[in-house]
PDB file of C-alpha atoms in Angstrom:
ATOM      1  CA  UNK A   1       0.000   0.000   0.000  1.00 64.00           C
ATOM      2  CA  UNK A   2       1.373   3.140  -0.880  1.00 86.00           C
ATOM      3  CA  UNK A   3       1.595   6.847   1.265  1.00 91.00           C
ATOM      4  CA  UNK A   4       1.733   8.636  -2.568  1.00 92.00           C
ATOM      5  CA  UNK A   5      -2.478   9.081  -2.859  1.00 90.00           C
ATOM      6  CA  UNK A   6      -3.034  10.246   0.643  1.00 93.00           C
ATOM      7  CA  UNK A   7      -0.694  12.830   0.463  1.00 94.00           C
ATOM      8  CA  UNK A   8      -2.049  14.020  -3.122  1.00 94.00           C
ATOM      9  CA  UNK A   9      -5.182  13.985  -1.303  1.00 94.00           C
ATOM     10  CA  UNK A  10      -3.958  16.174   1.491  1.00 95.00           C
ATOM     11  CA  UNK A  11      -1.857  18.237  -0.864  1.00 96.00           C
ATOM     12  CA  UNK A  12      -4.798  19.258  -2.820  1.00 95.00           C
ATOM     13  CA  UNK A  13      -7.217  19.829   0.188  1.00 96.00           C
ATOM     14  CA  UNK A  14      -4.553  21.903   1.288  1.00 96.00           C
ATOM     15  CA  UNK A  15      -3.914  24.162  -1.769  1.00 96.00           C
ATOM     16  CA  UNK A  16      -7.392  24.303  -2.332  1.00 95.00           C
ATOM     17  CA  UNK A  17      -8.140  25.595   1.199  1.00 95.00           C
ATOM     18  CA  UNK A  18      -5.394  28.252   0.987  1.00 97.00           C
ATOM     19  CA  UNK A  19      -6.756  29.229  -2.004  1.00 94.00           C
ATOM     20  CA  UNK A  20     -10.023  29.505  -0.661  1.00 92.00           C
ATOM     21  CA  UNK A  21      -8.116  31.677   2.469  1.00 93.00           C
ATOM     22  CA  UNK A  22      -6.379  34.423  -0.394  1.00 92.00           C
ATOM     23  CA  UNK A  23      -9.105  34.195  -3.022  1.00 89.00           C
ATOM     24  CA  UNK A  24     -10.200  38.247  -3.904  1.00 90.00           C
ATOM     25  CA  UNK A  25     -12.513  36.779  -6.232  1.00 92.00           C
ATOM     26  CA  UNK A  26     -15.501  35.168  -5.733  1.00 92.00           C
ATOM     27  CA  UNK A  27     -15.458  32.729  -8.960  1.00 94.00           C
ATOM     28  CA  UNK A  28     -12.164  31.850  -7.725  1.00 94.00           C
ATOM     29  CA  UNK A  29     -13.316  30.924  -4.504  1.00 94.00           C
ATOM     30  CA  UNK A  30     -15.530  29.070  -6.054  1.00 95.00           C
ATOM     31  CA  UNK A  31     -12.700  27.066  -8.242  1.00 95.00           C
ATOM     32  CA  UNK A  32     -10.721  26.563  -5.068  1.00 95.00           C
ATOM     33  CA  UNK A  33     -13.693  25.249  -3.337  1.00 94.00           C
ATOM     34  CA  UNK A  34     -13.911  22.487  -6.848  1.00 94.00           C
ATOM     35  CA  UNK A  35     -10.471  21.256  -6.037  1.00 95.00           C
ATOM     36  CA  UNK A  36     -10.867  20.642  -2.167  1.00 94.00           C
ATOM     37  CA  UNK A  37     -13.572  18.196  -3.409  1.00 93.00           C
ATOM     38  CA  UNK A  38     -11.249  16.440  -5.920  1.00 93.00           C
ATOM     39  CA  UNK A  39      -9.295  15.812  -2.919  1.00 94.00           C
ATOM     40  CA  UNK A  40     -12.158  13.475  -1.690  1.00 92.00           C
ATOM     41  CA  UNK A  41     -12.175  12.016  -5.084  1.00 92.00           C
ATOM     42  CA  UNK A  42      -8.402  10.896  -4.517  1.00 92.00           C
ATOM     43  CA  UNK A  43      -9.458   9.631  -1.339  1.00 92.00           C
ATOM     44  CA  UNK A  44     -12.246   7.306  -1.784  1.00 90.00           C
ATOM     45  CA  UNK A  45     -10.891   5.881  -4.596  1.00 88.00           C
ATOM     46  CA  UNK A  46      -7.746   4.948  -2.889  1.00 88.00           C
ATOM     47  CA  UNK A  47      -9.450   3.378  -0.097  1.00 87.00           C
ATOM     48  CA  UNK A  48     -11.181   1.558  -2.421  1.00 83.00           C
ATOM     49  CA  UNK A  49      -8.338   0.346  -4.730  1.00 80.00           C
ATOM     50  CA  UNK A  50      -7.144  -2.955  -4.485  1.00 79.00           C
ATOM     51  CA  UNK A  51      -3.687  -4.399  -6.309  1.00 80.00           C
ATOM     52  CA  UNK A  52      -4.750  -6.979  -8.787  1.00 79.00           C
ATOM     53  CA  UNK A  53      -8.029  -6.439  -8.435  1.00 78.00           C
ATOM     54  CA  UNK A  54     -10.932  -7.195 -10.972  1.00 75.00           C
ATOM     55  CA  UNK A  55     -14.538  -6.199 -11.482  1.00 74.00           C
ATOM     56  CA  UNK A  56     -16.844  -7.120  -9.284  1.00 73.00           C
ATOM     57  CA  UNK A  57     -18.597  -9.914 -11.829  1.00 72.00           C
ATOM     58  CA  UNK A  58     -18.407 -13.043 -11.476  1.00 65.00           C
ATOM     59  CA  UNK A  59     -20.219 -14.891 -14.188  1.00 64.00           C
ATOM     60  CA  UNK A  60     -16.517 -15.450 -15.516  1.00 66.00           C
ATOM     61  CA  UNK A  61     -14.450 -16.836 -12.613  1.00 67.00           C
ATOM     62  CA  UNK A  62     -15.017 -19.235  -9.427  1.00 70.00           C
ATOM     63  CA  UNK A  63     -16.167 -16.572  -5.779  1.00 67.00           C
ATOM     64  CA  UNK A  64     -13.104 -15.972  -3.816  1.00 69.00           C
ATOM     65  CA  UNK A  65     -10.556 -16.885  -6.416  1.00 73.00           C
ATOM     66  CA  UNK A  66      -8.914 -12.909  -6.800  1.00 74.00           C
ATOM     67  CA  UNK A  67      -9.724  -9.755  -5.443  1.00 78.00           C
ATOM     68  CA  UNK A  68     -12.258  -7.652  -6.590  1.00 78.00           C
ATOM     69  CA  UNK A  69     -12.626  -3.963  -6.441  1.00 81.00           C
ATOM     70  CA  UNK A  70     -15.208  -2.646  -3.667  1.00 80.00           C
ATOM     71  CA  UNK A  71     -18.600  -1.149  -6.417  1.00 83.00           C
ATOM     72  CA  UNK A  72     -19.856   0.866  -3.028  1.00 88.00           C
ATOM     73  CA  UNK A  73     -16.574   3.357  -2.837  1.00 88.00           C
ATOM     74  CA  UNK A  74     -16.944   3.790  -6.778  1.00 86.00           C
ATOM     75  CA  UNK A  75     -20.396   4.184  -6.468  1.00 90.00           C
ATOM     76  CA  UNK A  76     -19.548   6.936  -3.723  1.00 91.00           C
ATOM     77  CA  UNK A  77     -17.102   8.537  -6.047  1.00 91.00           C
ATOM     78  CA  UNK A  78     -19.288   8.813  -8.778  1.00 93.00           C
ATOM     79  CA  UNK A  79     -22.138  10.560  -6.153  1.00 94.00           C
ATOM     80  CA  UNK A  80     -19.397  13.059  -4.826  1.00 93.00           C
ATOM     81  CA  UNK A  81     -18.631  14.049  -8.412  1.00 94.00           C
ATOM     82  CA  UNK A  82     -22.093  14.631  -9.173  1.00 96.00           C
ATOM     83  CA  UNK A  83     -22.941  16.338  -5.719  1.00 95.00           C
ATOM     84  CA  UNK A  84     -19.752  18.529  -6.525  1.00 94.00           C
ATOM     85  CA  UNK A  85     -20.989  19.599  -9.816  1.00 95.00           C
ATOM     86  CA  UNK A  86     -24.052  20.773  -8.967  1.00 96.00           C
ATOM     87  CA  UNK A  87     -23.049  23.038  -5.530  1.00 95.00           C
ATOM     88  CA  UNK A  88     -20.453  24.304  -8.223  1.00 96.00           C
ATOM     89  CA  UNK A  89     -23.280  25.481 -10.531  1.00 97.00           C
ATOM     90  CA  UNK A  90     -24.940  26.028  -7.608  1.00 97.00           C
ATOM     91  CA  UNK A  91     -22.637  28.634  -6.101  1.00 95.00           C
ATOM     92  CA  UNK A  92     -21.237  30.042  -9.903  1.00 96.00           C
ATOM     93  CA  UNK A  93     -25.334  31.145  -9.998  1.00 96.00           C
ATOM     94  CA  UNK A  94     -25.205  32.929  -6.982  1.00 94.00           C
ATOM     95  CA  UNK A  95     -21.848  35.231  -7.757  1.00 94.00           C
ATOM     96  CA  UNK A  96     -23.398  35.864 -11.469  1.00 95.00           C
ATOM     97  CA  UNK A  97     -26.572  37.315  -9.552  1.00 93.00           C
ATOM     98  CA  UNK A  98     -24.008  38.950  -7.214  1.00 90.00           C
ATOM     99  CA  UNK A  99     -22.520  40.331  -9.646  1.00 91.00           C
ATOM    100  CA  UNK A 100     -25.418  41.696 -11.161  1.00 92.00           C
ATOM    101  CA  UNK A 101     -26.443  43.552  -8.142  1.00 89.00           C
ATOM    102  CA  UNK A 102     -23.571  44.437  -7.037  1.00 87.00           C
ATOM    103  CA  UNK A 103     -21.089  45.140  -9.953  1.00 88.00           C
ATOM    104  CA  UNK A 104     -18.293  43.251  -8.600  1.00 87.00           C
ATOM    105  CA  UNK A 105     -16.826  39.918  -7.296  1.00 87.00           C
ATOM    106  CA  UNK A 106     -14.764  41.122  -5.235  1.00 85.00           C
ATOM    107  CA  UNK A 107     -15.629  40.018  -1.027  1.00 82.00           C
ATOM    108  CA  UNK A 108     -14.032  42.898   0.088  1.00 79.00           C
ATOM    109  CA  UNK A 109     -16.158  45.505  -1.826  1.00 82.00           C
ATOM    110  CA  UNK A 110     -19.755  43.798  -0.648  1.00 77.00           C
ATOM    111  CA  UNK A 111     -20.336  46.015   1.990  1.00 71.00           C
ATOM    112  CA  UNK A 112     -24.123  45.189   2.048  1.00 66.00           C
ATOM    113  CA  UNK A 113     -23.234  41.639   2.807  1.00 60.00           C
ATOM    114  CA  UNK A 114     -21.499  42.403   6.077  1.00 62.00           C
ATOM    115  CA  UNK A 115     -23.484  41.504   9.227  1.00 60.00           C
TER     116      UNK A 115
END
């Protein structure tokens, strides 16, 4: 088993989160936020991978005779892509109709939005 995925995992949550921490610009908030969730992408799949593993079929081979690769963390993988797509859209919506009020995506100039 080898360290290498978990720390591209943590490496991108990382970058991602101090981009998130020095973004001026809302859209690029937004990117940063898109690759701290690729960083769960690394993740589950690597806790999910298996070395010499096959598909998880077995009309073609006797039960128990390899490894097979776990279809839930895939399954999970595919979800989290799809769940990170949409808050993406999700949030891109939101700074165009900031935007559109307020003439700028910069955080710093949204007075209104200070509590």
């Amino acid at each position: 088993m080898s360290v290498l995925p978990y720390v591209s995992a943590a490496w991108l949550f990382l970058i991602g989160c101090y981009g998130l921490a020095t973004s001026r610009n809302l859209i690029h908030a937004v990117g940063c936020l898109a690759v701290c969730q690729s960083a769960t992408y690394v993740l589950l799949l690597t806790i999910g991978y298996r070395a010499g593993g096959t598909a998880p079929v077995f009309s073609d081979i006797a039960p128990g005779s390899r490894p097979f690769v776990d279809p839930v963390v895939q399954a999970l993988t595919l979800t989290d892509i799809v769940i990170g797509a949409t808050v993406t859209a999700l949030l891109l919506s939101l700074v165009i109709q900031v935007a559109k009020r307020h003439r700028t995506v910069d955080p710093d100039e949204l007075s209104e939005l200070r509590g």
